[in-house]
Coordinates of C-alpha atoms and ligand atoms in Angstrom, one line a residue:
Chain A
X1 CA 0.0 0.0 0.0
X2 CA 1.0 4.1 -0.6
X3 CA 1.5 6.3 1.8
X4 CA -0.3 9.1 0.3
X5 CA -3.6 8.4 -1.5
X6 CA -5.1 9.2 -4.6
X7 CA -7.6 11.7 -2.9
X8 CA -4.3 13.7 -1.4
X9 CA -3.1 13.5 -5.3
X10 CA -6.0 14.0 -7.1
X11 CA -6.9 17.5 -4.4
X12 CA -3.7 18.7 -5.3
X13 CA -4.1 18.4 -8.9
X14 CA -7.4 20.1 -8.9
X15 CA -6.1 23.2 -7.0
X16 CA -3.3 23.7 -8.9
X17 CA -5.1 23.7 -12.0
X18 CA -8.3 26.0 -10.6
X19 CA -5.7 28.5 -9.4
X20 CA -3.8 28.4 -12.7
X21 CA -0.8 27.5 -11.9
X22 CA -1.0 24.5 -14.8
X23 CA -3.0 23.7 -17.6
X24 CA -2.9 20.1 -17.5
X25 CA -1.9 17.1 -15.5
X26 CA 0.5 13.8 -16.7
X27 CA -1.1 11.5 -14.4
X28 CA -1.9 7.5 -14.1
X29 CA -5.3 6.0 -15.4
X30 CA -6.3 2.3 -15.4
X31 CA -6.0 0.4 -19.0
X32 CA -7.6 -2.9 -20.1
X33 CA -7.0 -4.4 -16.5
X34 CA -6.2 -3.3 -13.4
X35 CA -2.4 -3.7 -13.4
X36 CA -2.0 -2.3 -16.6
X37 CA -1.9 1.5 -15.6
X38 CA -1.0 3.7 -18.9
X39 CA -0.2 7.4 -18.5
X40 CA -2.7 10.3 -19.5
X41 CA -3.2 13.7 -19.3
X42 CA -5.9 15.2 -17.5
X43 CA -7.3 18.7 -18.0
X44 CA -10.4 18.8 -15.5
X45 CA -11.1 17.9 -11.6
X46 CA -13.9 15.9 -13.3
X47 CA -11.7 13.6 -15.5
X48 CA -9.2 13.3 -12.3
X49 CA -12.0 12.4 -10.4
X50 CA -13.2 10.0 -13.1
X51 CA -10.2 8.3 -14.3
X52 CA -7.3 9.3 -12.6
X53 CA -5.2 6.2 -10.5
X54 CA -2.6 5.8 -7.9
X55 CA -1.9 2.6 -6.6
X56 CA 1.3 -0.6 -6.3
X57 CA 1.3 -0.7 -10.1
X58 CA 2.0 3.2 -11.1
X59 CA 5.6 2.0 -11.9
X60 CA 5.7 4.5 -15.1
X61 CA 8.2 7.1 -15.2
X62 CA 6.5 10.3 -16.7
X63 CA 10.2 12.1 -17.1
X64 CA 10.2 11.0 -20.5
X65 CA 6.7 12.0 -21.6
X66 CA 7.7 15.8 -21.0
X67 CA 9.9 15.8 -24.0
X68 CA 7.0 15.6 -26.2
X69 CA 4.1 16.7 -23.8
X70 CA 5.7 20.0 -23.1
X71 CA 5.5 20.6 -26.4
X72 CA 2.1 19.9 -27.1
X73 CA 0.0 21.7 -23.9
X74 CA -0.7 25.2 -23.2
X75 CA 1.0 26.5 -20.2
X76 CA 2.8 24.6 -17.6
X77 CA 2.1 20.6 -17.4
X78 CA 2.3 19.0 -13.4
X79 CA 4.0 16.4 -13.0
X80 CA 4.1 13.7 -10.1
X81 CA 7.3 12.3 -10.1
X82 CA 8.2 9.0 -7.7
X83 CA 12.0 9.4 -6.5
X84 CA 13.8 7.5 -8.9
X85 CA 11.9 9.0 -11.3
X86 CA 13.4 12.4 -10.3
X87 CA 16.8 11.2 -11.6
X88 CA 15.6 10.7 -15.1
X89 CA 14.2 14.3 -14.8
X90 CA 17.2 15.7 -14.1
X91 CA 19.5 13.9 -16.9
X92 CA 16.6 14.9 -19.4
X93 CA 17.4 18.5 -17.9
X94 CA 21.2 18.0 -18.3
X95 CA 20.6 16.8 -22.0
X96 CA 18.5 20.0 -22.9
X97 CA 15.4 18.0 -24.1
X98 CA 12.6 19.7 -22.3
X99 CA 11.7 23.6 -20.8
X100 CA 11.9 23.1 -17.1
X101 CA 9.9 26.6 -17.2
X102 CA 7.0 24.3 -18.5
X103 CA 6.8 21.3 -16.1
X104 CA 5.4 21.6 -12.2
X105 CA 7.2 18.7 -10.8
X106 CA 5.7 17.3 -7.7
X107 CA 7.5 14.9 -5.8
X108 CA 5.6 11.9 -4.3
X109 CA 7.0 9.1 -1.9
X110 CA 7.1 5.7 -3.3
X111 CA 6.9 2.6 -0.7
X112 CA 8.0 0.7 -4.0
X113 CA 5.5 -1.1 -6.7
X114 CA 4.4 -4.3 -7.5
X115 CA 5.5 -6.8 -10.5
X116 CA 2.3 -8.3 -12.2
X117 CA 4.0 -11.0 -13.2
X118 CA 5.4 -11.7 -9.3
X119 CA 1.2 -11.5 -8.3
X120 CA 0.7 -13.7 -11.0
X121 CA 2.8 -16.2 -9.9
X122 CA 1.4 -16.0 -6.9
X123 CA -2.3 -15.8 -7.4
X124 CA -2.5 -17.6 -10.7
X125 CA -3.6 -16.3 -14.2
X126 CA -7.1 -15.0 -14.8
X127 CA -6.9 -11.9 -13.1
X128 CA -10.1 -9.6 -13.4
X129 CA -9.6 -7.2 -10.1
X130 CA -6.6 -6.1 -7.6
X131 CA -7.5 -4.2 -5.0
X132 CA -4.6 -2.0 -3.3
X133 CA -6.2 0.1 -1.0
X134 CA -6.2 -2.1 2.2
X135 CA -2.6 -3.5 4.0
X136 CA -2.2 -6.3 1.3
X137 CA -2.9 -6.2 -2.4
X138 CA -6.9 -8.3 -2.5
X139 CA -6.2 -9.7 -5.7
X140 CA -9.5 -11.1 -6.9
X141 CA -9.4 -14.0 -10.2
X142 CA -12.0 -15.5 -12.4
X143 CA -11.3 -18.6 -10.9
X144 CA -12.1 -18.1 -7.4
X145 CA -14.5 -16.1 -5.3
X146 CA -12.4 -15.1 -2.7
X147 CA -9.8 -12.6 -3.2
X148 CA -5.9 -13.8 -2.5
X149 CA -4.3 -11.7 -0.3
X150 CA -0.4 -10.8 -1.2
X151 CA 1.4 -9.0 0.8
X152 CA 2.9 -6.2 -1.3
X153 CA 6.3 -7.2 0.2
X154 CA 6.2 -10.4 -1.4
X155 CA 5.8 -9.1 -5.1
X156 CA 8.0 -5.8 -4.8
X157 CA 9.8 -5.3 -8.8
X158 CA 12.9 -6.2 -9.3
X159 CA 14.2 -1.8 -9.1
X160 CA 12.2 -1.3 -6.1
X161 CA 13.8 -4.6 -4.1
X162 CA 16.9 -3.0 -5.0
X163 CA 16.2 0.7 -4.8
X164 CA 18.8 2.5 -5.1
X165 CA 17.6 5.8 -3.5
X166 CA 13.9 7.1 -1.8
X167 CA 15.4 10.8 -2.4
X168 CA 13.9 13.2 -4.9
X169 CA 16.5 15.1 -6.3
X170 CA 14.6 17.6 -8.1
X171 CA 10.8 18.9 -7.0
X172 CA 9.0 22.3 -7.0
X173 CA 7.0 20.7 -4.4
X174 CA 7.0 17.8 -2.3
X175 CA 3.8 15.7 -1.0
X176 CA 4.6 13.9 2.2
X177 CA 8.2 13.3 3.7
X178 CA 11.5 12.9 1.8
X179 CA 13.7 9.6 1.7
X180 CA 17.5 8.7 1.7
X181 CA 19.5 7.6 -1.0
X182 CA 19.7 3.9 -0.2
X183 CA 23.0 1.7 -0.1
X184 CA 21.0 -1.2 -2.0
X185 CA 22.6 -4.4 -3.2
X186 CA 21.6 -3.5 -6.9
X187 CA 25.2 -4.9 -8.0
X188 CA 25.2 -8.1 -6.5
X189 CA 23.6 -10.2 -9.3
X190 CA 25.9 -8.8 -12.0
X191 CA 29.2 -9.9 -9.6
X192 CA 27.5 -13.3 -9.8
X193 CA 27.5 -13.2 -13.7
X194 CA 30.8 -12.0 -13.6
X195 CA 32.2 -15.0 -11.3
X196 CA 30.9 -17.4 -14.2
X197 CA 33.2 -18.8 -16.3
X198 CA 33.2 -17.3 -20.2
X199 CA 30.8 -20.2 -21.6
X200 CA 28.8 -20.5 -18.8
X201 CA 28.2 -15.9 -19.3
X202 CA 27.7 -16.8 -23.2
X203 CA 25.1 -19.7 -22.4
X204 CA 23.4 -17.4 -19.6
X205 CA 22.7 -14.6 -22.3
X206 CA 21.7 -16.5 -25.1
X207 CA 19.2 -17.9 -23.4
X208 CA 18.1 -14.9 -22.5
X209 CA 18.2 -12.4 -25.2
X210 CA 17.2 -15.4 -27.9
X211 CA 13.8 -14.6 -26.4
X212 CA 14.1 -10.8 -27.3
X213 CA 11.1 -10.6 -30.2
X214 CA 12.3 -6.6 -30.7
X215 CA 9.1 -5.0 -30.0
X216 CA 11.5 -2.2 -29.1
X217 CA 9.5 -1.4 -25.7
X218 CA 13.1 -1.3 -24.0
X219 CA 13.8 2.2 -26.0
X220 CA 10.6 3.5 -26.3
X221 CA 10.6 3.3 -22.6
X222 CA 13.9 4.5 -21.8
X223 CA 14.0 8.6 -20.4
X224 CA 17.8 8.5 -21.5
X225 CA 16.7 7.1 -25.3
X226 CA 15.0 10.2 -26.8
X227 CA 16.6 10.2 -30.2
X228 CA 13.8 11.3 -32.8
X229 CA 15.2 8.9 -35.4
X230 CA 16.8 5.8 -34.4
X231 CA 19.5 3.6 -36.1
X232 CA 17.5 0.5 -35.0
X233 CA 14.1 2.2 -36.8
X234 CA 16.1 2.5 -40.3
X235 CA 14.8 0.2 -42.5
X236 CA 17.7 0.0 -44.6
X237 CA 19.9 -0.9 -42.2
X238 CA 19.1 -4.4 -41.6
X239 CA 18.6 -4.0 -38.1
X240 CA 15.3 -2.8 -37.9
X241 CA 13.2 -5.8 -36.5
X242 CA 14.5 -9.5 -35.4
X243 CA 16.4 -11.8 -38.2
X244 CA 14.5 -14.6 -38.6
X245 CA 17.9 -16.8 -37.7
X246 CA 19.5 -17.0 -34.2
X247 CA 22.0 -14.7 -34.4
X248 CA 24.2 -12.4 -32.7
X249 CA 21.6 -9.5 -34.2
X250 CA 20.0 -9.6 -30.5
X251 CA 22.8 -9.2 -28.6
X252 CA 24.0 -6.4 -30.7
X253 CA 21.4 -4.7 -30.4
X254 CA 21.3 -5.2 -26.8
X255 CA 24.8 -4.3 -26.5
X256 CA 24.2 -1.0 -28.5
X257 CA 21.2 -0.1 -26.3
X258 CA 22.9 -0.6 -23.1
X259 CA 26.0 1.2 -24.5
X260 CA 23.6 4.0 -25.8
X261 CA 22.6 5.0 -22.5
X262 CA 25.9 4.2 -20.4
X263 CA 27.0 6.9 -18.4
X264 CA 23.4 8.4 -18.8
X265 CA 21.3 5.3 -17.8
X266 CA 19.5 6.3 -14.4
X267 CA 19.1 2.9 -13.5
X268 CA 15.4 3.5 -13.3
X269 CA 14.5 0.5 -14.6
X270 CA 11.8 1.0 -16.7
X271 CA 13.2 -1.6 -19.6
X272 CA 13.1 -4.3 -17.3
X273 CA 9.7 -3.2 -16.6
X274 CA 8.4 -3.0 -19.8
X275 CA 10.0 -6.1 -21.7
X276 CA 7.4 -8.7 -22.6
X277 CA 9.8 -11.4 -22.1
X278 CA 11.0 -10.3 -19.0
X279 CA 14.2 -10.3 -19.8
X280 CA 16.5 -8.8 -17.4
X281 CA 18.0 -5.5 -19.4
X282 CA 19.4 -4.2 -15.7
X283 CA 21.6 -6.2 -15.7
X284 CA 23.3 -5.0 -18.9
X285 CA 23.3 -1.4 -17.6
X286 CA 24.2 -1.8 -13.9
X287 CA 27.4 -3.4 -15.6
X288 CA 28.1 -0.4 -17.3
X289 CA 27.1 1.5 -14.2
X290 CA 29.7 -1.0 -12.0
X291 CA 32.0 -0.8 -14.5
X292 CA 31.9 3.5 -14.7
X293 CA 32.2 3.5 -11.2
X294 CA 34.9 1.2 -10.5
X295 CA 37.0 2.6 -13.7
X296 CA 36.5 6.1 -13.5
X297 CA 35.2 7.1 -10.5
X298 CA 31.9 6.5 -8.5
X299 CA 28.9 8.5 -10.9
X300 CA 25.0 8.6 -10.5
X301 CA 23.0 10.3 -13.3
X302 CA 20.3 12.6 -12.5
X303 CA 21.9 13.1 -9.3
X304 CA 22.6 16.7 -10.6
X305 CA 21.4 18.3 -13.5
X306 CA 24.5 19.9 -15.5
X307 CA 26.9 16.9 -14.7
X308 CA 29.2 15.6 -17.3
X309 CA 28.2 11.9 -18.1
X310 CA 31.3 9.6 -17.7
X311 CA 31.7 9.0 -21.6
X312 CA 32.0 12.7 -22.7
X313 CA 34.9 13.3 -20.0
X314 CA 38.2 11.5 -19.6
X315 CA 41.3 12.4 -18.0
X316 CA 44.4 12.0 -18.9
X317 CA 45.4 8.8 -16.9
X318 CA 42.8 6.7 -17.5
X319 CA 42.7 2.7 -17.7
X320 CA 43.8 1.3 -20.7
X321 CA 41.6 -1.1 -22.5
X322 CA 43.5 -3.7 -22.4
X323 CA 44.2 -3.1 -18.7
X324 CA 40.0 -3.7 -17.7
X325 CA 41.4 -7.5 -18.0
X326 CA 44.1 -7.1 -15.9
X327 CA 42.2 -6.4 -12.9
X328 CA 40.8 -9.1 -10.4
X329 CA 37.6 -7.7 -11.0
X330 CA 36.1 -9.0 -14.0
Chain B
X1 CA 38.5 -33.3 -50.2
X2 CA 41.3 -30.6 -49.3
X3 CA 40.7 -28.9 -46.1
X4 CA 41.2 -25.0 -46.3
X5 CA 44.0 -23.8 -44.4
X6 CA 42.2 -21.2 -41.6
X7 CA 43.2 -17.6 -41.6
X8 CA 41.7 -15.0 -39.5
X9 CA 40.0 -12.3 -41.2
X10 CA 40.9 -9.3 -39.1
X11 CA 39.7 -5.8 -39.1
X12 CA 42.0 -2.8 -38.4
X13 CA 40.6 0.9 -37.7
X14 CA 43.3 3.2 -38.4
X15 CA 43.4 6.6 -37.3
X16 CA 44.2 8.7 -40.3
X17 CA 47.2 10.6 -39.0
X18 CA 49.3 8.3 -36.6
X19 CA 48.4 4.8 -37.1
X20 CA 47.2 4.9 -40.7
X21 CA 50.6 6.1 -41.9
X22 CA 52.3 4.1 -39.5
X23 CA 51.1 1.3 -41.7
X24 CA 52.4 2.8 -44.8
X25 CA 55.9 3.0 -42.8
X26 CA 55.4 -0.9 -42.4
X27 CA 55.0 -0.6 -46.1
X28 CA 57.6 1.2 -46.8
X29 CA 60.2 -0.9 -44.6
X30 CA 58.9 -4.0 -46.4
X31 CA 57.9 -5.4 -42.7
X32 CA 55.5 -8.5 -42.9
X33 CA 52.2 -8.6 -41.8
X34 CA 49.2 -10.5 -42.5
X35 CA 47.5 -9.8 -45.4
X36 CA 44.3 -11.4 -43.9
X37 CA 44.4 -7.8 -41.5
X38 CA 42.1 -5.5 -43.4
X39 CA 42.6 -1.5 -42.6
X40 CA 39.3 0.7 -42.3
X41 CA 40.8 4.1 -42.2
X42 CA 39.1 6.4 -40.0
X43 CA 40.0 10.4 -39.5
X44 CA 40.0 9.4 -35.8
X45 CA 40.5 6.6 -33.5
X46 CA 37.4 8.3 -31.7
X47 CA 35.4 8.1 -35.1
X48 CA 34.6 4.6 -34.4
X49 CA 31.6 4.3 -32.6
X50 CA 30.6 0.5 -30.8
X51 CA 28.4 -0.5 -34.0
X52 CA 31.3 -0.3 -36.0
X53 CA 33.3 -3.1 -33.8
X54 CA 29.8 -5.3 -33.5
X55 CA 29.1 -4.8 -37.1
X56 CA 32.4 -6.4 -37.9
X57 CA 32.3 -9.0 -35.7
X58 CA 28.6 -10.0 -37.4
X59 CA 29.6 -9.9 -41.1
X60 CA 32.3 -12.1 -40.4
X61 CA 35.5 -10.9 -38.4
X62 CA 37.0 -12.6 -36.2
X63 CA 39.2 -10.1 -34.6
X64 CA 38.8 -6.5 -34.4
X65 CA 41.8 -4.2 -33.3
X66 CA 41.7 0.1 -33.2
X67 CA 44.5 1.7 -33.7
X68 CA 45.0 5.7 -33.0
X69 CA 47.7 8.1 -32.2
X70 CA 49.1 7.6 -28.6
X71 CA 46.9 9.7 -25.5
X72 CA 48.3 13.0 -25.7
X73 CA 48.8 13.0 -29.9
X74 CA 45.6 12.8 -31.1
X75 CA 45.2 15.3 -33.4
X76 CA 41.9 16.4 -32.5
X77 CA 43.3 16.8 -29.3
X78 CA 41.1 14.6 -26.9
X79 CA 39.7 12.1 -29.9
X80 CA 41.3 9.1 -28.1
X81 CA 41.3 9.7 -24.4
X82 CA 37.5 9.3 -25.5
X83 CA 38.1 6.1 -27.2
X84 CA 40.2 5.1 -24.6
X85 CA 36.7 5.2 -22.4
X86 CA 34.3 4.1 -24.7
X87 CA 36.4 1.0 -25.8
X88 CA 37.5 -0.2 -22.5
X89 CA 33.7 -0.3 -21.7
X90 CA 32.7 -2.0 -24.6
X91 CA 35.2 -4.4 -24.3
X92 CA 34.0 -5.3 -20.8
X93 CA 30.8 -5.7 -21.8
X94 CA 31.6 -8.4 -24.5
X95 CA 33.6 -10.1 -21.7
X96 CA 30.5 -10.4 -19.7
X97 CA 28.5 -11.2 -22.3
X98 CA 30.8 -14.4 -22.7
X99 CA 32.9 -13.3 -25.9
X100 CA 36.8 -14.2 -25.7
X101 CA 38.0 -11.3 -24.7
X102 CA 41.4 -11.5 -27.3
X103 CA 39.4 -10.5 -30.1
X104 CA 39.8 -7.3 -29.4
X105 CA 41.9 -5.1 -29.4
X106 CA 42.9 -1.4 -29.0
X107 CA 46.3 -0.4 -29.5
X108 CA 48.4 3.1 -30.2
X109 CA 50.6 3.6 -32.9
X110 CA 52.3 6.3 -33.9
X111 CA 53.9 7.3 -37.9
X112 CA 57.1 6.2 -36.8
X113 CA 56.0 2.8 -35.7
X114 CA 56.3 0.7 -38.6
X115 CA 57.7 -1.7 -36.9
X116 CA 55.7 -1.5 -33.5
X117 CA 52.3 -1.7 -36.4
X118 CA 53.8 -4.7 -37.9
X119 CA 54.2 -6.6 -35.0
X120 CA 50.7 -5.8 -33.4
X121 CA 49.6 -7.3 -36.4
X122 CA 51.5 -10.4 -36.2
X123 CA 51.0 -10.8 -32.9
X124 CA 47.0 -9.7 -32.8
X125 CA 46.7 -12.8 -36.1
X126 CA 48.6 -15.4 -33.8
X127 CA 46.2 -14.5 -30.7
X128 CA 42.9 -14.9 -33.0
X129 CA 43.9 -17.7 -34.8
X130 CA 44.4 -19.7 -31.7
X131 CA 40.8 -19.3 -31.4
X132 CA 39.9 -20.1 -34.2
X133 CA 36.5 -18.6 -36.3
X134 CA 34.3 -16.4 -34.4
X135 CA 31.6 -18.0 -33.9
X136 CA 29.7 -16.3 -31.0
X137 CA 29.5 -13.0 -32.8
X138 CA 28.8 -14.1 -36.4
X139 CA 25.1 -13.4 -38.2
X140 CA 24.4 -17.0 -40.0
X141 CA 22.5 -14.0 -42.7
X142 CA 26.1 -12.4 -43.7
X143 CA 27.5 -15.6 -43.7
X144 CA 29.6 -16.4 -47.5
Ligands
SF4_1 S1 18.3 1.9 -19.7 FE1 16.5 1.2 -18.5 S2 17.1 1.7 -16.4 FE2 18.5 2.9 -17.7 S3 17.4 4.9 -17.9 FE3 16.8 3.6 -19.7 S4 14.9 2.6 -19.0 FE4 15.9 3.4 -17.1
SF4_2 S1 11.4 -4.9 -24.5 FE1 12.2 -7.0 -24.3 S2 11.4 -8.1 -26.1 FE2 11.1 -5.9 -26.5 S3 13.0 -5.3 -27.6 FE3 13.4 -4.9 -25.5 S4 14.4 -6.8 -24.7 FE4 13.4 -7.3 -26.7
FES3 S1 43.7 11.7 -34.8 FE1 44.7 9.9 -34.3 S2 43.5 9.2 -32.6 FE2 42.6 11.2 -33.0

């Protein structure tokens, strides 16, 4: 369960848009189910009233949907950002690819959200109603007449078991009480991949990124990917959708992604999210996050808006590549 | 049936000012080298972005090496210290993505290295054709 509800949300919404202050809301509404909770923009108290959602499964990360939102509505746009969510605002900012002038950024706590596929597991397909207003998520199928309860502890996502910070680093206003950036253990399961032996690495990630069907939700998703045209949208370029042969075409466009966004990559999350085949994209990024730290000095993106990303800095003493082999670490 | 004799087809970016003509110096001094190494001659070590390495790799390369100017004389001033970065994380990645790491390669050599080009080269060939074809990084579709 939230802290703060969707009345406390949905009242602050409605009074800074009667006073002015913005012309429309980004905000959560329900999709085909329950889970499924899709971002909209709200103009009214009524449609907030009618449609408007805050519960375990508001996982989106709205940073992104500035770029092209402040663009398209009059006036200023709010904005409820969760605290890691703050941290893709700020790179956005760093990168120059919306008008901070525009957006009314109101941090919100986050007591972390739920996976649907964890629940799932858990309460079994045929899902037609969760309920996540009480202590534990009622989740209610079309099996059974009785909801399962789950605790919400038991189906935390992946980002949120390992959050890496409860801090909001950037806010015009904040609902309820700030959080710490958190010493989480967000490294640990790529120190296990890099403890396997070369084949054993090669096996693990074939078997996972064969399963990649490059719906391209990973980069549509991503705050840090916001290039309006995209070498893996070129049609001429071969690498547009998936080869119809297992190939190393997956894995280089997985390494590409990743690389695209190293230095930049938040670590929100939000590919892992999104991927149908739950694949675990993390784990490609937080190496090049563990590898940026350990090479060139500890870095967090978003932390500050204005900081120079790891890859378009160097000094003059830095590792060779040859050397990254040389250390015990990899 | 003969059995064909396997040589490593291996792709070389050159920088255009230091390692490009350090080649030509190799040339020049009649130095071996394989001629299985293909040069790609870029204006700047830093001009090859990750794609280019991956895209080699997948249409059939079985070792990729960069060479540039040494950190300090790139003529673009900072070019490689860039490089430097970007290709010491790339490499990393491959390595945990399972690929044997002594496929690639980045090296700096300058004009007057002829000799220190041609012996990267040999060396670089020996060290991929002990591994033999690449086969974790090849696309069956740009297979010959
Ligand atoms: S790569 Fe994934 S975790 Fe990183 S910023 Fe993009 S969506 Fe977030
Ligand atoms: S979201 Fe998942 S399946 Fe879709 S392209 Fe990304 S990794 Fe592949
Ligand atoms: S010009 Fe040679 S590395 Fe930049």
């Amino acid at each position: 369960m939230q802290k703060i509800t969707r009345d406390q949300l949905i009242e602050k919404a409605a009074s800074l848009l009667a006073n002015g202050t913005v012309s429309c809301v980004l905000g959560w509404q329900k999709g085909e189910f329950d889970y499924d909770i899709t971002p909209a923009v709200f103009e009214t108290e009524d449609e907030l009233k009618a449609n408007f959602v805050w519960n375990d499964f508001c996982g989106a990360n709205f940073s992104k949907y500035l770029v092209s939102k402040t663009k398209k509505c009059e006036g200023k746009i709010l904005v409820f950002l969760k605290p890691c969510d703050t941290y893709s605002f700020n790179q956005l900012l760093t990168e120059h690819r919306f008008d901070r002038e525009k957006v009314y950024a109101v941090g919100i706590p986050c007591e972390g959200m739920a996976d649907i596929a964890k629940v799932k597991a858990i309460a079994g397909d045929g899902i037609s109603a969760i309920d996540c207003s009480g202590e534990k998520l009622a989740v209610t199928t079309i099996y059974e007449d009785a909801p399962v309860m789950i605790d919400a502890k038991d189906v935390l996502a992946e980002r949120c078991v390992n959050c890496k910070s409860k801090k909001h680093v950037a806010y015009d206003e904040l609902i309820g009480e700030d959080g710490d950036v958190i010493d989480s253990a967000r490294f640990d399961e790529v120190a296990k991949i890099e403890a396997m032996t070369p084949d054993e690495r090669f096996a693990f990630w074939q078997n996972e990124l064969s399963r990649c069907i490059r719906c391209n939700a990973c980069r549509d998703i991503c705050p840090a990917c916001t290039c309006e045209k995209c070498v893996f949208g070129n049609p001429n370029s071969s690498l547009e959708n998936k080869s119809p042969a297992n190939s190393f075409e997956e894995k280089m466009f997985h390494i590409i992604r990743a690389f695209h966004v190293a230095g930049r990559c938040t670590d929100c999350g939000e590919c892992s999210r999104v991927c149908p085949q739950h694949i675990p994209l993390h784990l490609l990024n937080r190496k090049f996050i563990k590898d940026i730290d350990s090479f060139y000095g500890e870095y967090q993106a978003g932390a500050e808006v204005g900081s120079r990303a790891p890859l378009v800095n160097y000094t003059t003493d830095d590792l060779e590549p040859g050397e990254v082999f040389e250390r015990g670490d990899n | 049936m003969q059995v064909k004799e396997y040589k490593p087809l291996i792709v070389a970016f050159c920088c255009n000012w230091c390692s490009y003509a350090g080649a030509d110096l190799a040339g020049n001094n009649r130095l071996n080298y394989p001629a299985d190494v293909k040069i790609i001659r870029v204006p700047c070590s830093c001009r090859v972005n990750p794609m280019f390495v991956l895209r080699a790799f997948q249409r059939g390369a079985d070792g990729v090496i960069l060479c540039g100017c040494h950190p300090g004389d790139c003529h673009y001033t900072s070019g490689n210290y860039y490089t430097r970065r970007r290709m010491a994380l790339l490499f990393s990645m491959l390595d945990y993505l399972g690929i044997e790491k002594e496929r690639t390669r980045v090296e700096w050599v300058s004009a007057a290295e002829g000799a220190k080009f041609a012996a990267t080269m040999n060396d670089f060939a020996e060290k991929v054709a002990a591994l033999g074809e690449n086969k974790r990084l090849e696309d069956l579709r740009c297979k010959r």
